[in-house]
mmCIF file of C-alpha atoms in Angstrom:
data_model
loop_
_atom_site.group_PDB
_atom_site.id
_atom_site.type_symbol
_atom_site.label_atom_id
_atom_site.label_comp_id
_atom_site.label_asym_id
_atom_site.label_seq_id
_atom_site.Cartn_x
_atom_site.Cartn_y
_atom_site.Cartn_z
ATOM 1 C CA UNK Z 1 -3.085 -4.747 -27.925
ATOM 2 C CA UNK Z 2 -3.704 -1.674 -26.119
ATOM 3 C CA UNK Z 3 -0.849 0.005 -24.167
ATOM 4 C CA UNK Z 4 -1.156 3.706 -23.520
ATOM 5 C CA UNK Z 5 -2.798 2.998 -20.025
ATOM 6 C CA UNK Z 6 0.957 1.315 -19.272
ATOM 7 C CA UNK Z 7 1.751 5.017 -20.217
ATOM 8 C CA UNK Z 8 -0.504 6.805 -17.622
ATOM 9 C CA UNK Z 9 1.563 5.063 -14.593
ATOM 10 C CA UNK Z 10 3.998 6.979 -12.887
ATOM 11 C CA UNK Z 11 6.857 4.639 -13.180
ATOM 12 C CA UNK Z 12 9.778 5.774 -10.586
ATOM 13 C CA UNK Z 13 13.246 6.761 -11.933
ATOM 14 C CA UNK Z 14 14.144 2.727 -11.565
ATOM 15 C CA UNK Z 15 11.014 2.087 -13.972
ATOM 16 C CA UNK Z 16 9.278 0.524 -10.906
ATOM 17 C CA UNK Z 17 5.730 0.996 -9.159
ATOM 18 C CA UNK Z 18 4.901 -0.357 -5.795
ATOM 19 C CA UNK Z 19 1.733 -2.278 -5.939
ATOM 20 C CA UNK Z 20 -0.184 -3.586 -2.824
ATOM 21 C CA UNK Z 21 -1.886 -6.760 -2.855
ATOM 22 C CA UNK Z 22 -5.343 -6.812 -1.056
ATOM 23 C CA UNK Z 23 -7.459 -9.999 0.150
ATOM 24 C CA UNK Z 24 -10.552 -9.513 -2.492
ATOM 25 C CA UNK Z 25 -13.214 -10.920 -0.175
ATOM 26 C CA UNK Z 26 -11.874 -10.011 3.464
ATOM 27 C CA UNK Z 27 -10.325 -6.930 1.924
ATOM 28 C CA UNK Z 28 -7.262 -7.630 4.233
ATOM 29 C CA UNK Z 29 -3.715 -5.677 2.986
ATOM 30 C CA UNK Z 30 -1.508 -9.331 1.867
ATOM 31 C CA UNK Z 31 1.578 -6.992 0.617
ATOM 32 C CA UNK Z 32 3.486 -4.775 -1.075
ATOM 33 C CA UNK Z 33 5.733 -5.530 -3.815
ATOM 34 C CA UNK Z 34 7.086 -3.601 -6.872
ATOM 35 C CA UNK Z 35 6.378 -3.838 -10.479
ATOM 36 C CA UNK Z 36 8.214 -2.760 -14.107
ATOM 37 C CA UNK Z 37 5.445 -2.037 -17.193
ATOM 38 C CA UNK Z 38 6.504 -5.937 -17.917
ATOM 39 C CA UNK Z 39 4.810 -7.259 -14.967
ATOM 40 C CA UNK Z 40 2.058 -5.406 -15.052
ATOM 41 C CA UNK Z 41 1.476 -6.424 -18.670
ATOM 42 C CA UNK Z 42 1.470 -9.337 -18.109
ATOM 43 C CA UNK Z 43 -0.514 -9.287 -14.397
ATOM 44 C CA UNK Z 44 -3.288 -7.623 -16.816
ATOM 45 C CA UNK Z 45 -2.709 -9.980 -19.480
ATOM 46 C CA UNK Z 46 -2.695 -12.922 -17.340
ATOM 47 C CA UNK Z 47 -4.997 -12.324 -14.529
ATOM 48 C CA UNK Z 48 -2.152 -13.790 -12.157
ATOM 49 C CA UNK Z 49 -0.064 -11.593 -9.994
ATOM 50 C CA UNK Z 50 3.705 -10.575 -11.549
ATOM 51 C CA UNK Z 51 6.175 -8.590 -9.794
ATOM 52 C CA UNK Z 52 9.594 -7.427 -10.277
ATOM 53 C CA UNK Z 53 11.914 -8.661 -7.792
ATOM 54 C CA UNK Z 54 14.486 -6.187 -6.849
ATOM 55 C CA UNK Z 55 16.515 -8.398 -5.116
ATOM 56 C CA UNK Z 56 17.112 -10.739 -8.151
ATOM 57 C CA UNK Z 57 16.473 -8.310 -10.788
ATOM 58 C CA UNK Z 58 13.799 -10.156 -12.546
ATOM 59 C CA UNK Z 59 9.853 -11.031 -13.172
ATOM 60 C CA UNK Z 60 8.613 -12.613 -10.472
ATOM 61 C CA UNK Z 61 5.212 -14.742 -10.676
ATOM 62 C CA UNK Z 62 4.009 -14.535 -7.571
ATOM 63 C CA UNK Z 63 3.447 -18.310 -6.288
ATOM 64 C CA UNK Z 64 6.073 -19.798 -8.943
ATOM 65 C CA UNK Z 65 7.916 -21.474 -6.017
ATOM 66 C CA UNK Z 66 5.539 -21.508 -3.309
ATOM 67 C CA UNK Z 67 2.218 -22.216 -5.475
ATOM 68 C CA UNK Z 68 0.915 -19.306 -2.959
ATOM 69 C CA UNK Z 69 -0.545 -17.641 -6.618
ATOM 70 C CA UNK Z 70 -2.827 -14.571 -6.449
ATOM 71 C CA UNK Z 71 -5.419 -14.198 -8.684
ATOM 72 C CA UNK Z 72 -6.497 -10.500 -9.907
ATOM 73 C CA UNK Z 73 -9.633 -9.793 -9.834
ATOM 74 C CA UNK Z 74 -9.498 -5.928 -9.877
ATOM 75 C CA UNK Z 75 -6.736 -3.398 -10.738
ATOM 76 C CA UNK Z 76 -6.559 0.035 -9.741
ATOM 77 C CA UNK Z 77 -4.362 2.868 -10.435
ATOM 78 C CA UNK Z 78 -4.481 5.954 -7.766
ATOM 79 C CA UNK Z 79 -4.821 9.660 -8.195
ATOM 80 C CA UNK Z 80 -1.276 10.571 -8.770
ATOM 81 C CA UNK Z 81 -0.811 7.374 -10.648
ATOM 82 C CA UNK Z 82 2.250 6.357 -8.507
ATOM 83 C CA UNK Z 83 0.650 3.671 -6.908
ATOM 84 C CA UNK Z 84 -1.583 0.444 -8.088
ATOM 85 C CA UNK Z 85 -3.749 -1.645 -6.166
ATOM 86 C CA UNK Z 86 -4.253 -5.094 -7.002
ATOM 87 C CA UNK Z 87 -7.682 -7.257 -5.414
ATOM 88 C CA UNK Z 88 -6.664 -10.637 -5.398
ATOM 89 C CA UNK Z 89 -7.946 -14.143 -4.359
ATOM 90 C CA UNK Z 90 -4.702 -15.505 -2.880
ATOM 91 C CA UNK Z 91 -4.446 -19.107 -3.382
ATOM 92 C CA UNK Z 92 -3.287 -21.116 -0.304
ATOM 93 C CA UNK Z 93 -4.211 -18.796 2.263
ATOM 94 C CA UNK Z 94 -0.314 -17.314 2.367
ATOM 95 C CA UNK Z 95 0.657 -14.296 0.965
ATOM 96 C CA UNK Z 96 4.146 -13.958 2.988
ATOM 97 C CA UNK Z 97 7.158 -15.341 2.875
ATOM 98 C CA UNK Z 98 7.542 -16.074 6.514
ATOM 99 C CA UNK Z 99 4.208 -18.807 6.021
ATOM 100 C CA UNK Z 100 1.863 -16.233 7.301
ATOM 101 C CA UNK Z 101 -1.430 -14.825 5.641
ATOM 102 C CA UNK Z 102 -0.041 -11.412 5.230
ATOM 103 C CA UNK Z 103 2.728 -9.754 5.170
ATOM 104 C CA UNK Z 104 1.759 -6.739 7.894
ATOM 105 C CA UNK Z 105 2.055 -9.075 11.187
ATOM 106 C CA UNK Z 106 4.102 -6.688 13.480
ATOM 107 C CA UNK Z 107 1.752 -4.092 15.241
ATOM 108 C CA UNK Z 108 2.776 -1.397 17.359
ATOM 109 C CA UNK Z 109 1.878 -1.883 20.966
ATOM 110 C CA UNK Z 110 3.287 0.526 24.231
ATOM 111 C CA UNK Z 111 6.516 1.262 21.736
ATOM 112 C CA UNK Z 112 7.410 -1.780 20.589
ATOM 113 C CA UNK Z 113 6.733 -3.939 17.656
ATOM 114 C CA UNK Z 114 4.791 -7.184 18.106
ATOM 115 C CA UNK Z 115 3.984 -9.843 16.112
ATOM 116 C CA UNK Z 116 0.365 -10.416 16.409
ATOM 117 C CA UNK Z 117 -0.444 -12.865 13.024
ATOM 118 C CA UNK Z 118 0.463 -16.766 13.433
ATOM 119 C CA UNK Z 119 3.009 -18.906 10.616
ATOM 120 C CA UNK Z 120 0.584 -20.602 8.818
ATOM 121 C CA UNK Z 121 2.874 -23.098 7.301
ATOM 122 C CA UNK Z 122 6.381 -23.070 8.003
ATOM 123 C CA UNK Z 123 8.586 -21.548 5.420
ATOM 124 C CA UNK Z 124 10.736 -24.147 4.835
ATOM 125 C CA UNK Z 125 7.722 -26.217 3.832
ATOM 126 C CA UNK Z 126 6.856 -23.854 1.333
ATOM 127 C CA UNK Z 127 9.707 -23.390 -0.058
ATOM 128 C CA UNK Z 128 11.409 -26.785 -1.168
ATOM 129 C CA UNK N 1 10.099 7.885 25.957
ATOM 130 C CA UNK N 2 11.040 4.675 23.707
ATOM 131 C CA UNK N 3 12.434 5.030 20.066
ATOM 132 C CA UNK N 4 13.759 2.136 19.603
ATOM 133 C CA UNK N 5 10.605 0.460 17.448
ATOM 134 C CA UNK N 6 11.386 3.088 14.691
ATOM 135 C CA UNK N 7 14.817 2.266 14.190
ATOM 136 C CA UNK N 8 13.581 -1.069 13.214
ATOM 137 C CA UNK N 9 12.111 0.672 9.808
ATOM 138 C CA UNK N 10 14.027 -0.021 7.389
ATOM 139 C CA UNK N 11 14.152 3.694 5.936
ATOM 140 C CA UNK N 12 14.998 4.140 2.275
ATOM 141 C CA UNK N 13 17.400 6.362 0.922
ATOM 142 C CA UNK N 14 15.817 9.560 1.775
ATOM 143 C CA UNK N 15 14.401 8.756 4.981
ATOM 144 C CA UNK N 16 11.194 7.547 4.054
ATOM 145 C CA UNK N 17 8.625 4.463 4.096
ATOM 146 C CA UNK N 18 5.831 4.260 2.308
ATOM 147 C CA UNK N 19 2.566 4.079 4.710
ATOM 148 C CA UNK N 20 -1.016 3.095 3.368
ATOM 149 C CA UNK N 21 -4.350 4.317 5.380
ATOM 150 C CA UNK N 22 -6.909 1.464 5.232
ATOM 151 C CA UNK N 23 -10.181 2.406 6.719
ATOM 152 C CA UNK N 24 -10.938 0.189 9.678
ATOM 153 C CA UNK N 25 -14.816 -0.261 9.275
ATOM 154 C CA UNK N 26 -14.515 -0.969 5.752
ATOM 155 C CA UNK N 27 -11.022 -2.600 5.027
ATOM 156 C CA UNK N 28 -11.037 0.229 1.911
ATOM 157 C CA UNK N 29 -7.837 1.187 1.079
ATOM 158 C CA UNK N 30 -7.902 5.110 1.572
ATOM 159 C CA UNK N 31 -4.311 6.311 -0.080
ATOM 160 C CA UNK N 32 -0.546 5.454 0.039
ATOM 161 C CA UNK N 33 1.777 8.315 1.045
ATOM 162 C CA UNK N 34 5.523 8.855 2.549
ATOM 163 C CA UNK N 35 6.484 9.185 6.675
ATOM 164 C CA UNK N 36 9.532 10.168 7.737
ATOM 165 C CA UNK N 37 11.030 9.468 11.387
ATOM 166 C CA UNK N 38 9.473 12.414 12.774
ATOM 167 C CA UNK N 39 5.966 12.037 11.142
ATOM 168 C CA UNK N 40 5.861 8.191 12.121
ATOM 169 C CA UNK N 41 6.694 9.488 15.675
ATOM 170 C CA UNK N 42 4.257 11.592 15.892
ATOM 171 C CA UNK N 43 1.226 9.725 14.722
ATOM 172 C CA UNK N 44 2.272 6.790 16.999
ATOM 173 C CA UNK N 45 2.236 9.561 20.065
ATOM 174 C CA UNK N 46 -1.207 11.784 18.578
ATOM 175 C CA UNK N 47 -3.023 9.130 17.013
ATOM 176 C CA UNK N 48 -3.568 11.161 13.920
ATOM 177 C CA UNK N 49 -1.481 10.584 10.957
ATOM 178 C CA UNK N 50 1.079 12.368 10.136
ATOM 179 C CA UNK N 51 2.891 11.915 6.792
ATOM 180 C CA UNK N 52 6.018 13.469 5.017
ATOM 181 C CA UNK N 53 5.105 15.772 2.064
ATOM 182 C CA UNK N 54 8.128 14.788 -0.367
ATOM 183 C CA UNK N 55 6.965 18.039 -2.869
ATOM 184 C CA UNK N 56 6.844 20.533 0.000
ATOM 185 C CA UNK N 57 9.435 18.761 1.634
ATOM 186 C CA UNK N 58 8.134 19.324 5.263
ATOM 187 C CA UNK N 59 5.528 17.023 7.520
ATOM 188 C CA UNK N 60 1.676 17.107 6.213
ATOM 189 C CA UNK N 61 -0.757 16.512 8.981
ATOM 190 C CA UNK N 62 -3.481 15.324 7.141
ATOM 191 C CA UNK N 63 -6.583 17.025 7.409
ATOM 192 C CA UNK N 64 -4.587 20.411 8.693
ATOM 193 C CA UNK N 65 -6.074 22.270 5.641
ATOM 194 C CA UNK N 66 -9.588 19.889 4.271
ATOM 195 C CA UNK N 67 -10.014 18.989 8.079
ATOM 196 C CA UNK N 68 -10.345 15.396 6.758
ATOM 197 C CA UNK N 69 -8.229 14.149 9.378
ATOM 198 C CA UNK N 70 -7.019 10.185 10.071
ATOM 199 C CA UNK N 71 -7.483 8.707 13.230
ATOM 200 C CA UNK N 72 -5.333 5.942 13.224
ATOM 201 C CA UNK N 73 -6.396 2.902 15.354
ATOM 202 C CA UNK N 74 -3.586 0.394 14.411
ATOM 203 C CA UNK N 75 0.032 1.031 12.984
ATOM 204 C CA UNK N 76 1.581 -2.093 11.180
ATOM 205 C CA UNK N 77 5.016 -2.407 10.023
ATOM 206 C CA UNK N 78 5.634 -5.422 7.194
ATOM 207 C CA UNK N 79 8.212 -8.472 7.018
ATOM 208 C CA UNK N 80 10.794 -7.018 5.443
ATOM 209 C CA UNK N 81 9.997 -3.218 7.593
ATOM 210 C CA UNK N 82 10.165 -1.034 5.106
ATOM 211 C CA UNK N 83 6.194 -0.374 4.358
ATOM 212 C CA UNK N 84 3.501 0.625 7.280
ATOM 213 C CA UNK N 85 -0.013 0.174 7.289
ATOM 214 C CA UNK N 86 -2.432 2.290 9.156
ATOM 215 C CA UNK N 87 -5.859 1.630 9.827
ATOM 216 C CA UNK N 88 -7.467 4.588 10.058
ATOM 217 C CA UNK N 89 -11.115 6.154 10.734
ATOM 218 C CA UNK N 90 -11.672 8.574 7.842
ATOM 219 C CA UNK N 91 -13.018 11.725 9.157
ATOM 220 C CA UNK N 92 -15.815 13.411 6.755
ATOM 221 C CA UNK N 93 -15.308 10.277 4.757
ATOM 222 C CA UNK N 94 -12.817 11.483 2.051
ATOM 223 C CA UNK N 95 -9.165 10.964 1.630
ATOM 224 C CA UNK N 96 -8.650 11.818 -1.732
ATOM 225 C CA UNK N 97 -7.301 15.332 -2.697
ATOM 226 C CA UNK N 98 -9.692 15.026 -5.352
ATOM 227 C CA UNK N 99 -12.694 14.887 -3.066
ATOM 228 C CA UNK N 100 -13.036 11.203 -3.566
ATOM 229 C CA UNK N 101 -13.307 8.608 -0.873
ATOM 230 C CA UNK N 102 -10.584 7.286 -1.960
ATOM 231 C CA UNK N 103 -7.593 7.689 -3.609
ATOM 232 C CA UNK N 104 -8.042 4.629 -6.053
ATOM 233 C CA UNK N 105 -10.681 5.118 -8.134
ATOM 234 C CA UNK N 106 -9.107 4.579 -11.371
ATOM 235 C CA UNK N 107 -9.561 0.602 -12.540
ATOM 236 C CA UNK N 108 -8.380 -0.982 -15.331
ATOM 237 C CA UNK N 109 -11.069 -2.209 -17.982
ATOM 238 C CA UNK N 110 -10.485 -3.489 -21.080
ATOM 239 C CA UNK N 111 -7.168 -2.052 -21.783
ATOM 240 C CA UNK N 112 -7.945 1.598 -19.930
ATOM 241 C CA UNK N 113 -8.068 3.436 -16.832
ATOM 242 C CA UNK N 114 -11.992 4.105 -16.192
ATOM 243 C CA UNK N 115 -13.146 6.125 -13.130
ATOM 244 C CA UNK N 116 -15.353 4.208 -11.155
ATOM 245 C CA UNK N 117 -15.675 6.461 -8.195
ATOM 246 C CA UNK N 118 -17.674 9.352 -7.309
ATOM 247 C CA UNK N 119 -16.736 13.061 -6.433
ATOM 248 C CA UNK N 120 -18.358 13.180 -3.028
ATOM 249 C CA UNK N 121 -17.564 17.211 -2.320
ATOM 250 C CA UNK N 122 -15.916 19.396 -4.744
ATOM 251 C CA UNK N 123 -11.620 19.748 -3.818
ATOM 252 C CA UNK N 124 -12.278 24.005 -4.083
ATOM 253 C CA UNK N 125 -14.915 23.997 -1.615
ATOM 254 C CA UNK N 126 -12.406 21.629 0.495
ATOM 255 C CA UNK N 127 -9.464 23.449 0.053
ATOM 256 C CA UNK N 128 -10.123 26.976 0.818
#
């Protein structure tokens, strides 16, 4: 198997990469997460979105709890290589944690933040 | 003046969030780059993006030297706060330092980063 294009990303001084999830057909921005060379192996080897969770310090399959998986349908790697872009078909409708589409649901209005997406499903539905 | 919204960015280490420009006719993502306070300040109050230039360590109003300039119709901030999205209108259509469209043009095909996207002007006669 091929790795040198793992090579050609330029993996931070934690050995991460922040990778942003957008909506394939409706080309809406879902997220940002981070990933190691691991899970994006195996989001390239899979066709399913991996990340690396910082918080927990491990792989994270994207939709392992929730079922909310994303499916890749393109990846893309940008001109200073620093930053990939994944278009995905996100399964369920939910890309955030909070139950709603996507994860960019506060917009600034007269100075303040406000949150302008609805919950979709309520978290602790999703999460069992 | 209010200030309050930025203090609810959850800054890294050096002061910085990551902020992606999404054009707002197309839903293309443009480019990811860093803001500090100041620069998110000032493209909230301007309405032109502003970012932080981490390797000449001072604030980069894009466009100030190609004229390709961001006008930014919608700031986002994410669940967690600590990524912004802009949606922009790209002005003379190119974001890219390489005198792409966009940033993103390398995609991942059978185990290697092709370019799939077109110089639209060349970066010397853009960069004078």
């Amino acid at each position: 198997m091929k790795t040198e294009w793992l090579d050609a990303v330029a993996w931070d001084d934690k050995g991460l990469v922040p990778a942003i999830a957008q909506e394939v057909l409706t080309g809406k921005v879902l997220m940002v997460a981070w990933m190691n060379r691991e899970a994006l192996m195996e989001t390239a080897a899979t066709g399913r979105a991996v990340y690396f969770s910082r918080s927990r310090g491990k792989l994270w399959r994207k939709g392992e709890e929730s079922g909310h998986v994303q499916r890749v349908k393109d990846i893309r790697l940008d001109c200073d290589g620093d930053v990939v872009l994944l278009k995905v078909t996100q399964e369920g409708g939910i890309a955030c944690h909070t139950g709603r589409e996507a994860c960019f649901f506060n917009r600034l209005e007269d100075g303040e933040w406000k949150v302008v997406e609805p919950v979709l499903k309520d978290p602790e539905s999703i999460y069992r």
